Amino acid sequence: MQKLNFPNYSFRFKNSENKTFIFDVIRKKFLLLTPEEWVRQHVVNYLIEEMYYPKSLINVEKLVKVNGINKRYDIVVFRNDGSFFLLVECKAPEVNITQQTFDQIAQYNLVLNAENLMVTNGLNHYFCQMDFENEKYIFLKELPRF
């Protein structure tokens, strides 16, 4: 897999039927290693190892209803009170981050109301803090630590 713009992490892999799987420490199972999953697993490790977010407050790939349509967010981090602290949208490295990507995460966030957003393709990372009052995001240099 492609080298990403994250620190080096050790991952558990397994091969089966000519396919490679990567272990997800949050979902506690092996998942097919796709370019997007490669990015998602780096983000999970980044949140735990660099930003000190507790594993118990991280959730990966769960259903969210947006305008009556079932969607799946990539990663969220909760606050201790159960509210949404961070929403992350992951794309494969070959996918450019565009306005459409920000529109997608903004749609999810209309439902979730996370205070912070992260959009990444593993190579480029964008961090935002929501300004709900003025309905805009403020770009940050990095995410707040836990």
mmCIF file with all atom_site columns, C-alpha atoms in Angstrom:
data_model
loop_
_atom_site.group_PDB
_atom_site.id
_atom_site.type_symbol
_atom_site.label_atom_id
_atom_site.label_alt_id
_atom_site.label_comp_id
_atom_site.label_asym_id
_atom_site.label_entity_id
_atom_site.label_seq_id
_atom_site.pdbx_PDB_ins_code
_atom_site.Cartn_x
_atom_site.Cartn_y
_atom_site.Cartn_z
_atom_site.occupancy
_atom_site.B_iso_or_equiv
_atom_site.pdbx_formal_charge
_atom_site.auth_seq_id
_atom_site.auth_comp_id
_atom_site.auth_asym_id
_atom_site.auth_atom_id
_atom_site.pdbx_PDB_model_num
ATOM 1   C CA . MET A 1 1   ? 0.000   0.000   0.000  1.00 0.00 ? 1   MET A CA 1
ATOM 2   C CA . GLN A 1 2   ? 0.960   3.593   -0.597 1.00 0.00 ? 2   GLN A CA 1
ATOM 3   C CA . LYS A 1 3   ? 2.932   5.568   2.004  1.00 0.00 ? 3   LYS A CA 1
ATOM 4   C CA . LEU A 1 4   ? 0.621   8.105   3.619  1.00 0.00 ? 4   LEU A CA 1
ATOM 5   C CA . ASN A 1 5   ? 1.224   11.441  5.298  1.00 0.00 ? 5   ASN A CA 1
ATOM 6   C CA . PHE A 1 6   ? 0.983   9.988   8.818  1.00 0.00 ? 6   PHE A CA 1
ATOM 7   C CA . PRO A 1 7   ? 3.553   8.623   11.258 1.00 0.00 ? 7   PRO A CA 1
ATOM 8   C CA . ASN A 1 8   ? 4.450   4.955   10.769 1.00 0.00 ? 8   ASN A CA 1
ATOM 9   C CA . TYR A 1 9   ? 2.151   2.588   12.641 1.00 0.00 ? 9   TYR A CA 1
ATOM 10  C CA . SER A 1 10  ? 2.271   -1.168  13.020 1.00 0.00 ? 10  SER A CA 1
ATOM 11  C CA . PHE A 1 11  ? -0.768  -2.968  11.728 1.00 0.00 ? 11  PHE A CA 1
ATOM 12  C CA . ARG A 1 12  ? -1.873  -6.585  11.854 1.00 0.00 ? 12  ARG A CA 1
ATOM 13  C CA . PHE A 1 13  ? -2.493  -8.148  8.465  1.00 0.00 ? 13  PHE A CA 1
ATOM 14  C CA . LYS A 1 14  ? -3.703  -11.502 7.263  1.00 0.00 ? 14  LYS A CA 1
ATOM 15  C CA . ASN A 1 15  ? -4.030  -13.002 3.812  1.00 0.00 ? 15  ASN A CA 1
ATOM 16  C CA . SER A 1 16  ? -6.882  -15.193 2.682  1.00 0.00 ? 16  SER A CA 1
ATOM 17  C CA . GLU A 1 17  ? -7.919  -16.256 -0.818 1.00 0.00 ? 17  GLU A CA 1
ATOM 18  C CA . ASN A 1 18  ? -5.353  -13.925 -2.410 1.00 0.00 ? 18  ASN A CA 1
ATOM 19  C CA . LYS A 1 19  ? -6.754  -10.930 -0.520 1.00 0.00 ? 19  LYS A CA 1
ATOM 20  C CA . THR A 1 20  ? -5.128  -8.888  2.244  1.00 0.00 ? 20  THR A CA 1
ATOM 21  C CA . PHE A 1 21  ? -7.016  -7.935  5.390  1.00 0.00 ? 21  PHE A CA 1
ATOM 22  C CA . ILE A 1 22  ? -6.112  -5.368  8.066  1.00 0.00 ? 22  ILE A CA 1
ATOM 23  C CA . PHE A 1 23  ? -7.147  -5.541  11.723 1.00 0.00 ? 23  PHE A CA 1
ATOM 24  C CA . ASP A 1 24  ? -9.311  -2.699  13.003 1.00 0.00 ? 24  ASP A CA 1
ATOM 25  C CA . VAL A 1 25  ? -8.657  -2.100  16.724 1.00 0.00 ? 25  VAL A CA 1
ATOM 26  C CA . ILE A 1 26  ? -12.006 -0.324  17.123 1.00 0.00 ? 26  ILE A CA 1
ATOM 27  C CA . ARG A 1 27  ? -14.251 -2.858  15.384 1.00 0.00 ? 27  ARG A CA 1
ATOM 28  C CA . LYS A 1 28  ? -11.989 -5.680  16.625 1.00 0.00 ? 28  LYS A CA 1
ATOM 29  C CA . LYS A 1 29  ? -11.998 -7.596  13.333 1.00 0.00 ? 29  LYS A CA 1
ATOM 30  C CA . PHE A 1 30  ? -10.084 -7.986  10.100 1.00 0.00 ? 30  PHE A CA 1
ATOM 31  C CA . LEU A 1 31  ? -11.355 -5.957  7.140  1.00 0.00 ? 31  LEU A CA 1
ATOM 32  C CA . LEU A 1 32  ? -10.518 -6.120  3.451  1.00 0.00 ? 32  LEU A CA 1
ATOM 33  C CA . LEU A 1 33  ? -7.567  -3.824  2.831  1.00 0.00 ? 33  LEU A CA 1
ATOM 34  C CA . THR A 1 34  ? -8.734  -1.235  0.308  1.00 0.00 ? 34  THR A CA 1
ATOM 35  C CA . PRO A 1 35  ? -7.055  2.133   -0.288 1.00 0.00 ? 35  PRO A CA 1
ATOM 36  C CA . GLU A 1 36  ? -9.801  3.879   1.725  1.00 0.00 ? 36  GLU A CA 1
ATOM 37  C CA . GLU A 1 37  ? -9.518  1.354   4.580  1.00 0.00 ? 37  GLU A CA 1
ATOM 38  C CA . TRP A 1 38  ? -5.738  1.956   4.595  1.00 0.00 ? 38  TRP A CA 1
ATOM 39  C CA . VAL A 1 39  ? -6.433  5.676   5.161  1.00 0.00 ? 39  VAL A CA 1
ATOM 40  C CA . ARG A 1 40  ? -9.154  4.957   7.760  1.00 0.00 ? 40  ARG A CA 1
ATOM 41  C CA . GLN A 1 41  ? -6.828  2.720   9.803  1.00 0.00 ? 41  GLN A CA 1
ATOM 42  C CA . HIS A 1 42  ? -4.100  5.361   9.745  1.00 0.00 ? 42  HIS A CA 1
ATOM 43  C CA . VAL A 1 43  ? -6.572  7.957   11.001 1.00 0.00 ? 43  VAL A CA 1
ATOM 44  C CA . VAL A 1 44  ? -7.720  5.648   13.823 1.00 0.00 ? 44  VAL A CA 1
ATOM 45  C CA . ASN A 1 45  ? -4.103  5.155   14.898 1.00 0.00 ? 45  ASN A CA 1
ATOM 46  C CA . TYR A 1 46  ? -3.395  8.886   14.570 1.00 0.00 ? 46  TYR A CA 1
ATOM 47  C CA . LEU A 1 47  ? -6.336  9.722   16.832 1.00 0.00 ? 47  LEU A CA 1
ATOM 48  C CA . ILE A 1 48  ? -5.251  7.173   19.449 1.00 0.00 ? 48  ILE A CA 1
ATOM 49  C CA . GLU A 1 49  ? -1.453  7.508   19.312 1.00 0.00 ? 49  GLU A CA 1
ATOM 50  C CA . GLU A 1 50  ? -0.896  11.194  18.492 1.00 0.00 ? 50  GLU A CA 1
ATOM 51  C CA . MET A 1 51  ? -4.061  12.913  19.709 1.00 0.00 ? 51  MET A CA 1
ATOM 52  C CA . TYR A 1 52  ? -4.664  10.676  22.774 1.00 0.00 ? 52  TYR A CA 1
ATOM 53  C CA . TYR A 1 53  ? -8.349  10.044  22.019 1.00 0.00 ? 53  TYR A CA 1
ATOM 54  C CA . PRO A 1 54  ? -9.569  7.035   24.017 1.00 0.00 ? 54  PRO A CA 1
ATOM 55  C CA . LYS A 1 55  ? -10.484 3.975   21.933 1.00 0.00 ? 55  LYS A CA 1
ATOM 56  C CA . SER A 1 56  ? -13.701 3.712   23.922 1.00 0.00 ? 56  SER A CA 1
ATOM 57  C CA . LEU A 1 57  ? -14.905 7.050   22.496 1.00 0.00 ? 57  LEU A CA 1
ATOM 58  C CA . ILE A 1 58  ? -14.108 6.230   18.839 1.00 0.00 ? 58  ILE A CA 1
ATOM 59  C CA . ASN A 1 59  ? -16.666 4.708   16.500 1.00 0.00 ? 59  ASN A CA 1
ATOM 60  C CA . VAL A 1 60  ? -16.037 3.544   12.919 1.00 0.00 ? 60  VAL A CA 1
ATOM 61  C CA . GLU A 1 61  ? -18.387 3.146   9.956  1.00 0.00 ? 61  GLU A CA 1
ATOM 62  C CA . LYS A 1 62  ? -21.820 3.406   11.487 1.00 0.00 ? 62  LYS A CA 1
ATOM 63  C CA . LEU A 1 63  ? -25.144 4.228   9.906  1.00 0.00 ? 63  LEU A CA 1
ATOM 64  C CA . VAL A 1 64  ? -26.424 7.792   9.817  1.00 0.00 ? 64  VAL A CA 1
ATOM 65  C CA . LYS A 1 65  ? -29.673 8.883   8.163  1.00 0.00 ? 65  LYS A CA 1
ATOM 66  C CA . VAL A 1 66  ? -29.207 11.983  5.997  1.00 0.00 ? 66  VAL A CA 1
ATOM 67  C CA . ASN A 1 67  ? -32.410 13.362  4.482  1.00 0.00 ? 67  ASN A CA 1
ATOM 68  C CA . GLY A 1 68  ? -34.037 9.951   4.913  1.00 0.00 ? 68  GLY A CA 1
ATOM 69  C CA . ILE A 1 69  ? -31.183 8.166   3.099  1.00 0.00 ? 69  ILE A CA 1
ATOM 70  C CA . ASN A 1 70  ? -28.953 5.651   4.891  1.00 0.00 ? 70  ASN A CA 1
ATOM 71  C CA . LYS A 1 71  ? -25.283 6.709   4.790  1.00 0.00 ? 71  LYS A CA 1
ATOM 72  C CA . ARG A 1 72  ? -22.197 5.587   6.697  1.00 0.00 ? 72  ARG A CA 1
ATOM 73  C CA . TYR A 1 73  ? -19.806 7.950   8.389  1.00 0.00 ? 73  TYR A CA 1
ATOM 74  C CA . ASP A 1 74  ? -16.153 6.911   8.471  1.00 0.00 ? 74  ASP A CA 1
ATOM 75  C CA . ILE A 1 75  ? -15.068 7.830   11.996 1.00 0.00 ? 75  ILE A CA 1
ATOM 76  C CA . VAL A 1 76  ? -16.520 9.746   14.913 1.00 0.00 ? 76  VAL A CA 1
ATOM 77  C CA . VAL A 1 77  ? -15.129 10.588  18.310 1.00 0.00 ? 77  VAL A CA 1
ATOM 78  C CA . PHE A 1 78  ? -17.612 11.171  21.110 1.00 0.00 ? 78  PHE A CA 1
ATOM 79  C CA . ARG A 1 79  ? -17.317 13.344  24.179 1.00 0.00 ? 79  ARG A CA 1
ATOM 80  C CA . ASN A 1 80  ? -17.771 11.665  27.550 1.00 0.00 ? 80  ASN A CA 1
ATOM 81  C CA . ASP A 1 81  ? -21.395 12.894  27.581 1.00 0.00 ? 81  ASP A CA 1
ATOM 82  C CA . GLY A 1 82  ? -22.130 11.071  24.294 1.00 0.00 ? 82  GLY A CA 1
ATOM 83  C CA . SER A 1 83  ? -22.227 14.169  22.073 1.00 0.00 ? 83  SER A CA 1
ATOM 84  C CA . PHE A 1 84  ? -20.152 14.239  18.889 1.00 0.00 ? 84  PHE A CA 1
ATOM 85  C CA . PHE A 1 85  ? -16.733 15.834  19.242 1.00 0.00 ? 85  PHE A CA 1
ATOM 86  C CA . LEU A 1 86  ? -15.185 14.908  15.861 1.00 0.00 ? 86  LEU A CA 1
ATOM 87  C CA . LEU A 1 87  ? -16.448 13.631  12.514 1.00 0.00 ? 87  LEU A CA 1
ATOM 88  C CA . VAL A 1 88  ? -13.888 12.272  10.017 1.00 0.00 ? 88  VAL A CA 1
ATOM 89  C CA . GLU A 1 89  ? -14.368 11.659  6.302  1.00 0.00 ? 89  GLU A CA 1
ATOM 90  C CA . CYS A 1 90  ? -11.748 9.405   4.694  1.00 0.00 ? 90  CYS A CA 1
ATOM 91  C CA . LYS A 1 91  ? -11.080 9.074   0.992  1.00 0.00 ? 91  LYS A CA 1
ATOM 92  C CA . ALA A 1 92  ? -8.655  6.848   -0.887 1.00 0.00 ? 92  ALA A CA 1
ATOM 93  C CA . PRO A 1 93  ? -5.290  8.520   -1.659 1.00 0.00 ? 93  PRO A CA 1
ATOM 94  C CA . GLU A 1 94  ? -6.108  8.813   -5.365 1.00 0.00 ? 94  GLU A CA 1
ATOM 95  C CA . VAL A 1 95  ? -9.318  10.745  -4.596 1.00 0.00 ? 95  VAL A CA 1
ATOM 96  C CA . ASN A 1 96  ? -8.817  14.505  -4.578 1.00 0.00 ? 96  ASN A CA 1
ATOM 97  C CA . ILE A 1 97  ? -10.377 16.451  -1.726 1.00 0.00 ? 97  ILE A CA 1
ATOM 98  C CA . THR A 1 98  ? -12.873 18.803  -3.355 1.00 0.00 ? 98  THR A CA 1
ATOM 99  C CA . GLN A 1 99  ? -15.776 21.005  -2.376 1.00 0.00 ? 99  GLN A CA 1
ATOM 100 C CA . GLN A 1 100 ? -17.958 17.932  -2.914 1.00 0.00 ? 100 GLN A CA 1
ATOM 101 C CA . THR A 1 101 ? -16.056 16.160  -0.107 1.00 0.00 ? 101 THR A CA 1
ATOM 102 C CA . PHE A 1 102 ? -16.707 19.081  2.250  1.00 0.00 ? 102 PHE A CA 1
ATOM 103 C CA . ASP A 1 103 ? -20.360 19.132  1.172  1.00 0.00 ? 103 ASP A CA 1
ATOM 104 C CA . GLN A 1 104 ? -20.596 15.411  2.028  1.00 0.00 ? 104 GLN A CA 1
ATOM 105 C CA . ILE A 1 105 ? -19.184 15.807  5.545  1.00 0.00 ? 105 ILE A CA 1
ATOM 106 C CA . ALA A 1 106 ? -21.300 18.939  6.081  1.00 0.00 ? 106 ALA A CA 1
ATOM 107 C CA . GLN A 1 107 ? -24.442 16.935  5.195  1.00 0.00 ? 107 GLN A CA 1
ATOM 108 C CA . TYR A 1 108 ? -23.513 14.244  7.718  1.00 0.00 ? 108 TYR A CA 1
ATOM 109 C CA . ASN A 1 109 ? -22.808 16.922  10.288 1.00 0.00 ? 109 ASN A CA 1
ATOM 110 C CA . LEU A 1 110 ? -26.273 18.467  9.890  1.00 0.00 ? 110 LEU A CA 1
ATOM 111 C CA . VAL A 1 111 ? -27.445 15.296  11.634 1.00 0.00 ? 111 VAL A CA 1
ATOM 112 C CA . LEU A 1 112 ? -24.508 14.689  14.022 1.00 0.00 ? 112 LEU A CA 1
ATOM 113 C CA . ASN A 1 113 ? -23.526 18.260  15.043 1.00 0.00 ? 113 ASN A CA 1
ATOM 114 C CA . ALA A 1 114 ? -19.866 17.430  15.679 1.00 0.00 ? 114 ALA A CA 1
ATOM 115 C CA . GLU A 1 115 ? -17.786 20.348  16.912 1.00 0.00 ? 115 GLU A CA 1
ATOM 116 C CA . ASN A 1 116 ? -14.772 19.395  14.767 1.00 0.00 ? 116 ASN A CA 1
ATOM 117 C CA . LEU A 1 117 ? -14.329 17.923  11.298 1.00 0.00 ? 117 LEU A CA 1
ATOM 118 C CA . MET A 1 118 ? -11.434 16.188  9.570  1.00 0.00 ? 118 MET A CA 1
ATOM 119 C CA . VAL A 1 119 ? -11.270 15.394  5.866  1.00 0.00 ? 119 VAL A CA 1
ATOM 120 C CA . THR A 1 120 ? -8.363  13.338  4.551  1.00 0.00 ? 120 THR A CA 1
ATOM 121 C CA . ASN A 1 121 ? -7.214  11.190  1.675  1.00 0.00 ? 121 ASN A CA 1
ATOM 122 C CA . GLY A 1 122 ? -4.159  10.124  3.667  1.00 0.00 ? 122 GLY A CA 1
ATOM 123 C CA . LEU A 1 123 ? -1.960  12.597  1.827  1.00 0.00 ? 123 LEU A CA 1
ATOM 124 C CA . ASN A 1 124 ? -3.791  15.864  2.526  1.00 0.00 ? 124 ASN A CA 1
ATOM 125 C CA . HIS A 1 125 ? -5.553  16.523  5.819  1.00 0.00 ? 125 HIS A CA 1
ATOM 126 C CA . TYR A 1 126 ? -8.006  19.318  6.553  1.00 0.00 ? 126 TYR A CA 1
ATOM 127 C CA . PHE A 1 127 ? -9.155  20.155  10.068 1.00 0.00 ? 127 PHE A CA 1
ATOM 128 C CA . CYS A 1 128 ? -12.108 22.418  10.827 1.00 0.00 ? 128 CYS A CA 1
ATOM 129 C CA . GLN A 1 129 ? -13.961 23.677  13.839 1.00 0.00 ? 129 GLN A CA 1
ATOM 130 C CA . MET A 1 130 ? -17.649 24.347  13.367 1.00 0.00 ? 130 MET A CA 1
ATOM 131 C CA . ASP A 1 131 ? -19.073 27.821  13.861 1.00 0.00 ? 131 ASP A CA 1
ATOM 132 C CA . PHE A 1 132 ? -22.715 26.809  14.120 1.00 0.00 ? 132 PHE A CA 1
ATOM 133 C CA . GLU A 1 133 ? -23.903 30.334  14.850 1.00 0.00 ? 133 GLU A CA 1
ATOM 134 C CA . ASN A 1 134 ? -22.535 31.698  11.551 1.00 0.00 ? 134 ASN A CA 1
ATOM 135 C CA . GLU A 1 135 ? -22.984 28.399  9.656  1.00 0.00 ? 135 GLU A CA 1
ATOM 136 C CA . LYS A 1 136 ? -19.369 28.066  8.539  1.00 0.00 ? 136 LYS A CA 1
ATOM 137 C CA . TYR A 1 137 ? -16.198 26.205  9.389  1.00 0.00 ? 137 TYR A CA 1
ATOM 138 C CA . ILE A 1 138 ? -12.958 27.635  10.657 1.00 0.00 ? 138 ILE A CA 1
ATOM 139 C CA . PHE A 1 139 ? -9.906  25.837  9.313  1.00 0.00 ? 139 PHE A CA 1
ATOM 140 C CA . LEU A 1 140 ? -7.384  24.692  11.930 1.00 0.00 ? 140 LEU A CA 1
ATOM 141 C CA . LYS A 1 141 ? -3.710  23.741  11.637 1.00 0.00 ? 141 LYS A CA 1
ATOM 142 C CA . GLU A 1 142 ? -4.393  20.555  13.617 1.00 0.00 ? 142 GLU A CA 1
ATOM 143 C CA . LEU A 1 143 ? -7.050  18.852  15.696 1.00 0.00 ? 143 LEU A CA 1
ATOM 144 C CA . PRO A 1 144 ? -7.343  19.657  19.381 1.00 0.00 ? 144 PRO A CA 1
ATOM 145 C CA . ARG A 1 145 ? -5.832  16.948  21.582 1.00 0.00 ? 145 ARG A CA 1
ATOM 146 C CA . PHE A 1 146 ? -8.177  15.037  23.822 1.00 0.00 ? 146 PHE A CA 1
#
